[in-house]
Amino acid sequence: MKFHVRHALCLAFLLTALLTSPARCGHPDRVVDFNAGWRFSLQSEDAYSKTHDDSHWRELTLPHDWSVESPFQENLEGCTGYLPGGIGWYRKHFSKTVSQDELVYLHFDGVYNRAEVWLNGTRLGFHPYGYTPFYFDITSLLNSSGKDNVLAVKVDHSRYADSRWYTGSGIYRDVKLITTNKLHVPIDGTFVTTSITSPNQASGEIQIEIQNKFDTEKQFELTTTISDDLGAVVATETSTCQVAASATQTFHQSFAIQSPRLWSLDTPHLYTATTSVTQNDRVVDRYQTRFGIREIRFDPENGFFLNGKRTAIKGVCLHHDGGLVGAAVPEGVWKRRLAKLKSAGCNAIRTAHNPASKEFLNLCDEMGLLVQEEFYDEWDNPKDKRLNMVEQHDDRITRGHAEFFQEYAERDLKATMRRDRNHPCIIQWSIGNEIEWTYPRYRQASGYFDADASGNYFWTPPHLIPEEIKERFRETPAGKYVLAETARKLSRWTKEMDTTRPVVSNCILPSVSHVTGYADALDVVGYSYRRVVYDYSRTHFPDTIVMGTENVPQWHEWKAVMQRPFVAGLFLWTGVDYMGESHEDWPRKSVLSGLLDTAGFEKPSFHMMKTLWSDDPHVFLCTQPLADSKYQLDPASGVLVGKTSGDWERRTWIWHDVNRHWNYQPEEEIVVEVIANSDRVELFLDDRSLGIKSLSDFPDRIFKWLVPFSAGTLEARFVECDVTHSDRLSTAGEPTEIILSSDTDLLRSDGKDVAHIVAQLVDADRNPVRNQELEITFEIEGNVTKLGVDNGSGITVDEYQSDRVPTHQGRCLTIVQSKRTPTQAVIRARAGKLRSKPMTIEVK
């Protein structure tokens, strides 16, 4: 990594560009999709024997999550969403012919969790962590005839409450079969770094591992060709090389690109490095590395810079489940969600609290989204899966990855980085999340949790100076593990793999972390719900780069960043509602703080952040009875004010209750709220003006009117704008029809592509009905897979794997997925006597 020390230790992290797709080789069989043709059974009986009878097992195509296929059950654990775990077995029969010069690898992108793998009855190995890639060389175990190979995978998720959120169960990410020459680039064996040397030129270096599995030394030509995203060749480099027998050697090639097309948020240009290994004019291996050219820099004075331009990080945290699909999330589900978040001005994702899938990172590369990739939620000591913080329960089902951390941490971290270090989207490596809770001396040293402590942890700045905190820390015993030592170890491993990006961690007790060596192991210190520490850190630790790495989705959090250029940005909790973290709160099955709900529908916080993060004109209208609201009418001024003065500055995760309809009792006093990025907004009822209001009069950035209800159409419009920007709500009658809409009418026949079909109740005038709910049944014809149903409500516990679901705000969703044959799918919806018109989706 290049550290440029400027004045107050400005820390600069230049460049890199990175690999987003696994190897592809000279012959088309190097990487083969190995997801089809599996058999599955939920059973505890050992089933690794080649002769085990699996003829009656269920046939399926991966990825697969068996937990989400089950009904929600109140007697299960809320921490993981009231869904079960168990032990599952997967088996696959296949043929594979291998020449004497070839090797075959079996690659898993993610299995949750505690996976054991056998081939033809021989155990290949054990992989406990559910979020990291792993692979095996299976060459010697394949049948020489090429026929009758049996692969068996045991997934032991019987400790199903081993996390604080929904994890899913099974082989929930892609499986690949990789065939190479014995002289080859190993899996994830390249690393591209670039730098912008002038406005018209970029230079780069590709680090290439070559593995020689022959028993003799091999000589070869190593050629790398760089192509842009239009397919034009922009650079080529060739070297003559040799590798000793049974050895692996790393080679370096340099290149220059004229007039480079930079990877940025708005123009995420990508390049491909195609590396060929040639012997006697024959290409024996070919490997492709996708990367982007961009420059990143973090500065303690002015935050984050992308390609030399200060760029505020407008981020959200995301867990890995996709609502009704559980953890086995099709790419199209992520693409819809990420596109919506980006439309709101979001430019960054934090993968909370574990590495993401390869597919997810590919999308971020292609869509222009920055990524903070996180490794762990717990290190040496376990967290309480039900109550967060330090462990307070001690039962088998909640034993998490901490018990494997000492043995597996380094290999998991480095395997993740090898896979992901070529992604231009990744700008930070996060080694941990709120780790301080698991080391009790941190909590005690903070001073917030003393019996006589005054103030609120969330809103009160540290009341102890650093020296006092440090002294309190020294007075407590260290315990078996020392947090700062583990942090230094993780940081060292990270930098052994990549020095082009900073190491960060999400610190929940930063006033302690700053003085105990923990923060010293980090390049950027992330604050978890501690915006009140920004100024404290600026005073006491001015050379430290800081940012919010977990923040509530409210205006006051972004305001704090806008007022402080030294804060690089933030990550809101969270971008999308996710299952879990609902201990003893049945029927709530998910966390409700997302900008989008589990069905991917926008929530009020989405619209607030869009008005803050996006320059596109935007207005959003919602309502609520005065009696149910957070407001009261000030008798002196006649304006609406908060029942508690300044309460908007202390709102946390959940947006206050509002309605997206205009249906009330005649003359009922209704608060009309408008969220807009306009200086002035005018409200109308049936084209009768109810007055113009100015944003400057509302410190919470929510325009407000008190309106006696009268049926009609309520409309909020920008004032003094060349183009009309407005939002409207009309009084709806009884539902008379169901309207279907889809994000696409054409699917690829690849067995992966998906369509999201939304059903909306409407009245006779086709006004959306959002104040009444009906159970909708979807009827789907055609050779497609029905993935399930959802309405976005966090308290609906109807089965996802169904064809029927009650509406929420008058709407619901189903997702269909293509198979590998062309077809025409016809979708209908019904609710009692109500019917939709048929919707047709072509699969080609």
CSV table of C-alpha atoms in Angstrom, one decimal, residues 11-287:
chain,number,residue,atom,x,y,z
A,11,LEU,CA,-3.3,8.5,4.9
A,12,ALA,CA,-3.6,7.8,1.2
A,13,PHE,CA,-4.8,4.6,-0.2
A,14,LEU,CA,-4.1,4.5,-3.9
A,15,LEU,CA,-5.9,2.5,-6.4
A,16,THR,CA,-6.5,-0.9,-7.3
A,17,ALA,CA,-8.5,-2.8,-9.6
A,18,LEU,CA,-9.7,-6.2,-9.1
A,19,LEU,CA,-10.9,-9.6,-10.0
A,20,THR,CA,-14.6,-10.2,-10.1
A,21,SER,CA,-14.9,-13.5,-11.9
A,22,PRO,CA,-13.2,-16.8,-11.3
A,23,ALA,CA,-10.9,-18.3,-13.8
A,24,ARG,CA,-11.9,-19.1,-17.3
A,25,CYS,CA,-9.5,-21.1,-19.4
A,26,GLY,CA,-8.5,-21.8,-22.9
A,27,HIS,CA,-10.9,-24.7,-23.2
A,28,PRO,CA,-14.6,-24.0,-22.3
A,29,ASP,CA,-14.6,-26.6,-19.5
A,30,ARG,CA,-12.2,-24.9,-17.1
A,31,VAL,CA,-15.1,-23.6,-15.0
A,32,VAL,CA,-18.4,-25.5,-15.2
A,33,ASP,CA,-21.6,-24.6,-13.4
A,34,PHE,CA,-22.0,-27.6,-11.0
A,35,ASN,CA,-25.4,-26.5,-9.5
A,36,ALA,CA,-27.7,-28.8,-11.3
A,37,GLY,CA,-28.5,-32.5,-10.6
A,38,TRP,CA,-28.3,-32.6,-6.9
A,39,ARG,CA,-30.4,-34.7,-4.5
A,40,PHE,CA,-31.2,-33.5,-1.0
A,41,SER,CA,-32.5,-35.0,2.3
A,42,LEU,CA,-33.0,-33.6,5.8
A,43,GLN,CA,-31.7,-36.5,7.9
A,44,SER,CA,-29.1,-37.2,10.5
A,45,GLU,CA,-28.1,-40.6,9.1
A,46,ASP,CA,-24.7,-40.7,7.5
A,47,ALA,CA,-25.0,-40.7,3.8
A,48,TYR,CA,-21.5,-40.3,2.5
A,49,SER,CA,-21.1,-43.9,1.2
A,50,LYS,CA,-21.0,-44.2,-2.5
A,51,THR,CA,-23.6,-47.0,-2.3
A,52,HIS,CA,-26.0,-45.1,-0.1
A,53,ASP,CA,-29.6,-45.3,-1.6
A,54,ASP,CA,-30.6,-41.7,-2.5
A,55,SER,CA,-33.1,-42.7,-5.2
A,56,HIS,CA,-36.0,-41.4,-3.0
A,57,TRP,CA,-34.3,-38.1,-2.2
A,58,ARG,CA,-35.6,-34.8,-3.5
A,59,GLU,CA,-34.0,-33.5,-6.7
A,60,LEU,CA,-33.0,-29.9,-6.8
A,61,THR,CA,-30.7,-27.3,-8.4
A,62,LEU,CA,-28.4,-25.2,-6.2
A,63,PRO,CA,-28.2,-22.7,-4.6
A,64,HIS,CA,-30.6,-24.0,-1.9
A,65,ASP,CA,-31.7,-22.8,1.5
A,66,TRP,CA,-33.8,-25.4,3.3
A,67,SER,CA,-34.7,-23.2,6.4
A,68,VAL,CA,-36.7,-20.7,4.4
A,69,GLU,CA,-38.8,-23.5,3.0
A,70,SER,CA,-40.2,-24.2,6.5
A,71,PRO,CA,-43.1,-22.4,8.3
A,72,PHE,CA,-42.3,-19.8,10.9
A,73,GLN,CA,-42.7,-21.3,14.4
A,74,GLU,CA,-43.1,-19.3,17.6
A,75,ASN,CA,-41.3,-22.0,19.6
A,76,LEU,CA,-38.1,-21.5,17.7
A,77,GLU,CA,-35.5,-18.7,18.1
A,78,GLY,CA,-36.3,-15.2,17.1
A,79,CYS,CA,-32.6,-14.3,16.8
A,80,THR,CA,-32.6,-16.3,13.5
A,81,GLY,CA,-36.1,-15.5,12.4
A,82,TYR,CA,-38.2,-18.3,13.9
A,83,LEU,CA,-37.1,-20.7,11.3
A,84,PRO,CA,-35.4,-24.1,11.9
A,85,GLY,CA,-31.9,-25.5,11.1
A,86,GLY,CA,-31.1,-29.2,11.3
A,87,ILE,CA,-28.8,-31.5,9.4
A,88,GLY,CA,-29.0,-31.8,5.6
A,89,TRP,CA,-27.3,-34.0,3.1
A,90,TYR,CA,-26.7,-33.2,-0.5
A,91,ARG,CA,-25.5,-35.9,-3.0
A,92,LYS,CA,-24.6,-35.6,-6.7
A,93,HIS,CA,-23.9,-38.4,-9.2
A,94,PHE,CA,-21.7,-37.3,-12.1
A,95,SER,CA,-19.2,-38.4,-14.8
A,96,LYS,CA,-15.9,-36.7,-15.4
A,97,THR,CA,-13.1,-37.9,-17.7
A,98,VAL,CA,-9.7,-36.5,-16.9
A,99,SER,CA,-6.5,-36.7,-19.0
A,100,GLN,CA,-3.2,-37.4,-17.4
A,101,ASP,CA,-2.2,-33.7,-17.7
A,102,GLU,CA,-5.3,-32.4,-16.0
A,103,LEU,CA,-6.4,-31.5,-12.5
A,104,VAL,CA,-10.0,-31.1,-11.3
A,105,TYR,CA,-11.1,-28.9,-8.4
A,106,LEU,CA,-14.5,-28.7,-6.6
A,107,HIS,CA,-15.2,-25.1,-5.6
A,108,PHE,CA,-17.9,-23.9,-3.1
A,109,ASP,CA,-18.6,-20.2,-2.8
A,110,GLY,CA,-20.5,-20.7,0.5
A,111,VAL,CA,-22.2,-23.4,2.6
A,112,TYR,CA,-24.0,-22.6,5.8
A,113,ASN,CA,-22.5,-24.2,7.7
A,114,ARG,CA,-20.1,-26.8,9.3
A,115,ALA,CA,-19.8,-28.6,5.9
A,116,GLU,CA,-18.2,-32.0,5.4
A,117,VAL,CA,-17.5,-33.2,1.9
A,118,TRP,CA,-16.9,-36.7,0.6
A,119,LEU,CA,-16.1,-38.0,-2.9
A,120,ASN,CA,-16.7,-41.7,-3.7
A,121,GLY,CA,-16.7,-42.4,0.1
A,122,THR,CA,-13.5,-40.6,0.9
A,123,ARG,CA,-13.7,-37.5,3.1
A,124,LEU,CA,-12.3,-34.4,1.5
A,125,GLY,CA,-12.5,-32.1,4.5
A,126,PHE,CA,-14.4,-29.9,6.9
A,127,HIS,CA,-15.3,-26.2,6.5
A,128,PRO,CA,-17.1,-24.6,9.5
A,129,TYR,CA,-17.5,-21.0,8.4
A,130,GLY,CA,-20.6,-20.4,6.4
A,131,TYR,CA,-19.6,-17.3,4.5
A,132,THR,CA,-16.2,-18.1,2.9
A,133,PRO,CA,-15.2,-19.9,-0.3
A,134,PHE,CA,-13.3,-23.2,-0.2
A,135,TYR,CA,-12.3,-25.9,-2.7
A,136,PHE,CA,-10.7,-29.3,-3.0
A,137,ASP,CA,-8.4,-31.0,-5.5
A,138,ILE,CA,-10.5,-34.1,-6.4
A,139,THR,CA,-8.4,-35.4,-9.3
A,140,SER,CA,-7.0,-38.5,-7.6
A,141,LEU,CA,-10.4,-39.6,-6.3
A,142,LEU,CA,-12.2,-39.5,-9.6
A,143,ASN,CA,-13.0,-42.9,-11.2
A,144,SER,CA,-10.6,-43.6,-14.0
A,145,SER,CA,-13.4,-44.6,-16.2
A,146,GLY,CA,-14.9,-41.2,-15.9
A,147,LYS,CA,-18.3,-42.6,-14.7
A,148,ASP,CA,-20.2,-43.1,-11.5
A,149,ASN,CA,-18.7,-40.5,-9.2
A,150,VAL,CA,-20.7,-39.7,-6.1
A,151,LEU,CA,-20.3,-36.4,-4.2
A,152,ALA,CA,-21.8,-36.1,-0.7
A,153,VAL,CA,-22.0,-33.0,1.4
A,154,LYS,CA,-23.2,-32.9,5.0
A,155,VAL,CA,-24.4,-29.6,6.3
A,156,ASP,CA,-24.7,-29.5,10.1
A,157,HIS,CA,-26.8,-26.5,11.1
A,158,SER,CA,-28.3,-28.2,14.1
A,159,ARG,CA,-27.0,-25.3,16.1
A,160,TYR,CA,-29.5,-23.2,14.3
A,161,ALA,CA,-29.4,-20.2,16.6
A,162,ASP,CA,-25.6,-19.7,16.1
A,163,SER,CA,-26.0,-16.2,14.8
A,164,ARG,CA,-27.8,-12.9,15.7
A,165,TRP,CA,-29.6,-12.8,12.4
A,166,TYR,CA,-31.1,-15.2,9.8
A,167,THR,CA,-28.4,-17.3,8.2
A,168,GLY,CA,-30.2,-19.9,6.2
A,169,SER,CA,-29.1,-23.5,5.9
A,170,GLY,CA,-27.5,-25.4,3.1
A,171,ILE,CA,-25.4,-25.0,-0.1
A,172,TYR,CA,-26.8,-21.6,-0.6
A,173,ARG,CA,-24.1,-20.2,-3.0
A,174,ASP,CA,-22.8,-21.5,-6.3
A,175,VAL,CA,-20.7,-24.7,-6.8
A,176,LYS,CA,-18.2,-24.9,-9.7
A,177,LEU,CA,-16.2,-27.7,-11.2
A,178,ILE,CA,-12.8,-26.4,-12.4
A,179,THR,CA,-10.6,-28.3,-14.7
A,180,THR,CA,-7.0,-27.1,-15.4
A,181,ASN,CA,-3.8,-28.3,-17.0
A,182,LYS,CA,-1.2,-29.3,-14.4
A,183,LEU,CA,0.6,-26.2,-15.4
A,184,HIS,CA,-1.9,-23.5,-14.6
A,185,VAL,CA,-3.0,-20.3,-12.8
A,186,PRO,CA,-4.5,-21.6,-9.5
A,187,ILE,CA,-7.9,-20.5,-8.3
A,188,ASP,CA,-7.9,-16.8,-7.4
A,189,GLY,CA,-4.2,-16.7,-8.4
A,190,THR,CA,-4.0,-13.2,-9.9
A,191,PHE,CA,-4.0,-9.7,-8.4
A,192,VAL,CA,-4.1,-6.6,-10.5
A,193,THR,CA,-3.2,-3.2,-9.1
A,194,THR,CA,-3.3,0.1,-11.1
A,195,SER,CA,-2.4,3.7,-10.6
A,196,ILE,CA,-3.5,6.8,-12.4
A,197,THR,CA,-0.1,8.4,-13.5
A,198,SER,CA,-1.6,11.3,-15.4
A,199,PRO,CA,-5.0,12.5,-16.8
A,200,ASN,CA,-4.3,10.5,-19.9
A,201,GLN,CA,-2.5,7.4,-18.7
A,202,ALA,CA,-2.7,4.6,-16.1
A,203,SER,CA,-0.2,2.0,-15.2
A,204,GLY,CA,-0.8,-1.4,-13.8
A,205,GLU,CA,0.8,-4.5,-12.5
A,206,ILE,CA,-0.6,-8.0,-12.5
A,207,GLN,CA,0.7,-10.5,-10.0
A,208,ILE,CA,0.3,-14.0,-11.4
A,209,GLU,CA,0.8,-17.3,-9.6
A,210,ILE,CA,1.7,-20.3,-11.7
A,211,GLN,CA,1.4,-23.7,-10.2
A,212,ASN,CA,3.3,-26.6,-11.7
A,213,LYS,CA,1.9,-30.0,-10.6
A,214,PHE,CA,4.1,-32.0,-13.0
A,215,ASP,CA,7.1,-33.8,-11.6
A,216,THR,CA,9.5,-32.0,-14.0
A,217,GLU,CA,10.4,-28.4,-14.5
A,218,LYS,CA,8.3,-26.5,-17.1
A,219,GLN,CA,9.1,-23.6,-19.3
A,220,PHE,CA,6.4,-21.5,-21.0
A,221,GLU,CA,5.4,-18.2,-22.3
A,222,LEU,CA,3.1,-16.1,-20.1
A,223,THR,CA,1.1,-13.5,-22.0
A,224,THR,CA,-1.4,-11.1,-20.6
A,225,THR,CA,-3.8,-9.1,-22.8
A,226,ILE,CA,-5.7,-6.2,-21.4
A,227,SER,CA,-9.1,-5.4,-23.0
A,228,ASP,CA,-11.6,-2.6,-22.2
A,229,ASP,CA,-15.3,-3.1,-21.6
A,230,LEU,CA,-15.9,-2.6,-25.4
A,231,GLY,CA,-13.6,-5.5,-26.2
A,232,ALA,CA,-10.7,-3.4,-27.6
A,233,VAL,CA,-7.2,-4.6,-26.7
A,234,VAL,CA,-5.3,-1.8,-24.9
A,235,ALA,CA,-2.2,-3.5,-23.7
A,236,THR,CA,-0.2,-6.8,-24.1
A,237,GLU,CA,2.7,-8.2,-22.1
A,238,THR,CA,4.6,-11.4,-22.7
A,239,SER,CA,7.3,-13.1,-20.5
A,240,THR,CA,9.3,-16.2,-20.9
A,241,CYS,CA,9.1,-18.1,-17.6
A,242,GLN,CA,9.9,-21.4,-15.9
A,243,VAL,CA,8.6,-23.2,-12.8
A,244,ALA,CA,10.3,-26.0,-10.9
A,245,ALA,CA,8.7,-29.4,-10.5
A,246,SER,CA,5.8,-29.5,-8.0
A,247,ALA,CA,6.2,-25.8,-7.2
A,248,THR,CA,4.3,-22.6,-7.3
A,249,GLN,CA,5.9,-19.3,-8.4
A,250,THR,CA,4.6,-15.7,-8.6
A,251,PHE,CA,5.4,-13.6,-11.7
A,252,HIS,CA,4.8,-9.9,-12.2
A,253,GLN,CA,3.9,-8.2,-15.5
A,254,SER,CA,3.5,-4.4,-16.0
A,255,PHE,CA,1.3,-2.5,-18.5
A,256,ALA,CA,0.3,1.0,-19.4
A,257,ILE,CA,-3.1,2.1,-20.7
A,258,GLN,CA,-3.6,5.3,-22.6
A,259,SER,CA,-6.7,7.4,-22.0
A,260,PRO,CA,-8.0,5.0,-19.4
A,261,ARG,CA,-11.7,4.7,-18.8
A,262,LEU,CA,-12.0,5.0,-15.0
A,263,TRP,CA,-14.2,3.0,-12.7
A,264,SER,CA,-16.5,5.4,-10.9
A,265,LEU,CA,-19.9,5.6,-9.4
A,266,ASP,CA,-21.5,6.9,-12.5
A,267,THR,CA,-19.3,5.2,-15.1
A,268,PRO,CA,-18.2,1.8,-13.6
A,269,HIS,CA,-15.9,0.9,-16.5
A,270,LEU,CA,-14.3,-2.5,-16.3
A,271,TYR,CA,-11.2,-4.1,-17.9
A,272,THR,CA,-10.3,-7.7,-18.4
A,273,ALA,CA,-6.8,-9.2,-18.2
A,274,THR,CA,-6.6,-12.4,-20.1
A,275,THR,CA,-3.6,-14.4,-19.1
A,276,SER,CA,-2.4,-17.3,-21.2
A,277,VAL,CA,0.1,-20.0,-20.4
A,278,THR,CA,1.6,-21.3,-23.7
A,279,GLN,CA,3.9,-24.2,-24.4
A,280,ASN,CA,5.1,-25.1,-27.9
A,281,ASP,CA,2.6,-22.7,-29.5
A,282,ARG,CA,-0.2,-24.4,-27.5
A,283,VAL,CA,-2.3,-22.6,-24.9
A,284,VAL,CA,-2.5,-25.0,-21.9
A,285,ASP,CA,-4.3,-22.6,-19.6
A,286,ARG,CA,-6.1,-19.3,-19.9
A,287,TYR,CA,-7.3,-17.2,-17.0
